[in-house]
Structures are given as C-alpha cells and as structure tokens.
C-alpha cells in the first residue's frame, strides 16, 4: 500500500497559513482605518494567498 504524498511540505503549508492570516488581518485593520488603498492591496494579497 502506498502512502499518500502531500502536494506541499508541512513547512510550506504553515508559512502559507501565516501569510493568509497576516494578509487578512492587515486588510481588515487598514479598511477599518479608512485606508482604502492599503486595505484593497492587502485584500488582493489575501485573495492571491487563498488561491495558492
């Protein structure tokens, strides 16, 4: 029986999860501060990290 191979190493998964959490937090904070450009860019970064 073959073991299922992960598509990405565990460290990469951890780093991507951290980037997703960081980008979403920054987006929320920037939008609450009414910094629309910063919030929009952070939201776009979050969207990119979610797609990966």
CSV table of C-alpha atoms in Angstrom, one decimal:
chain,number,residue,atom,x,y,z
A,1,UNK,CA,0.0,0.0,0.0
A,2,UNK,CA,1.4,3.4,-1.0
A,3,UNK,CA,1.4,6.3,1.3
A,4,UNK,CA,-0.4,9.4,0.2
A,5,UNK,CA,2.1,12.0,-0.7
A,6,UNK,CA,1.4,15.6,0.3
A,7,UNK,CA,1.5,18.1,-2.5
A,8,UNK,CA,3.4,20.6,-0.4
A,9,UNK,CA,5.7,20.1,2.6
A,10,UNK,CA,4.3,20.9,6.0
A,11,UNK,CA,6.6,23.9,6.5
A,12,UNK,CA,5.2,25.5,3.3
A,13,UNK,CA,1.6,24.9,4.5
A,14,UNK,CA,2.5,26.6,7.7
A,15,UNK,CA,4.0,29.6,6.0
A,16,UNK,CA,1.1,30.0,3.6
A,17,UNK,CA,-1.4,29.8,6.5
A,18,UNK,CA,0.6,32.5,8.3
A,19,UNK,CA,0.6,34.7,5.2
A,20,UNK,CA,-3.2,34.2,4.8
A,21,UNK,CA,-3.9,35.2,8.4
A,22,UNK,CA,-1.5,38.1,8.2
A,23,UNK,CA,-2.9,39.5,5.0
A,24,UNK,CA,-6.5,39.2,6.1
A,25,UNK,CA,-5.7,40.9,9.4
A,26,UNK,CA,-3.8,43.7,7.8
A,27,UNK,CA,-6.7,44.2,5.2
A,28,UNK,CA,-9.3,44.4,8.0
A,29,UNK,CA,-7.3,46.8,10.1
A,30,UNK,CA,-6.5,49.1,7.1
A,31,UNK,CA,-10.1,49.1,6.0
A,32,UNK,CA,-11.3,50.0,9.5
A,33,UNK,CA,-8.8,52.8,9.5
A,34,UNK,CA,-10.3,54.0,6.2
A,35,UNK,CA,-7.1,53.5,4.3
A,36,UNK,CA,-8.8,52.2,1.2
A,37,UNK,CA,-5.7,51.7,-1.0
A,38,UNK,CA,-3.8,49.8,1.7
A,39,UNK,CA,-6.9,47.8,2.6
A,40,UNK,CA,-7.5,47.0,-1.1
A,41,UNK,CA,-4.0,45.9,-1.7
A,42,UNK,CA,-3.9,43.7,1.4
A,43,UNK,CA,-7.3,42.2,0.4
A,44,UNK,CA,-5.8,41.4,-3.0
A,45,UNK,CA,-2.8,39.8,-1.4
A,46,UNK,CA,-5.1,37.7,0.8
A,47,UNK,CA,-7.0,36.6,-2.3
A,48,UNK,CA,-3.8,35.6,-4.0
A,49,UNK,CA,-2.7,33.5,-1.0
A,50,UNK,CA,-6.1,31.8,-0.7
A,51,UNK,CA,-5.8,30.7,-4.4
A,52,UNK,CA,-2.4,29.1,-3.8
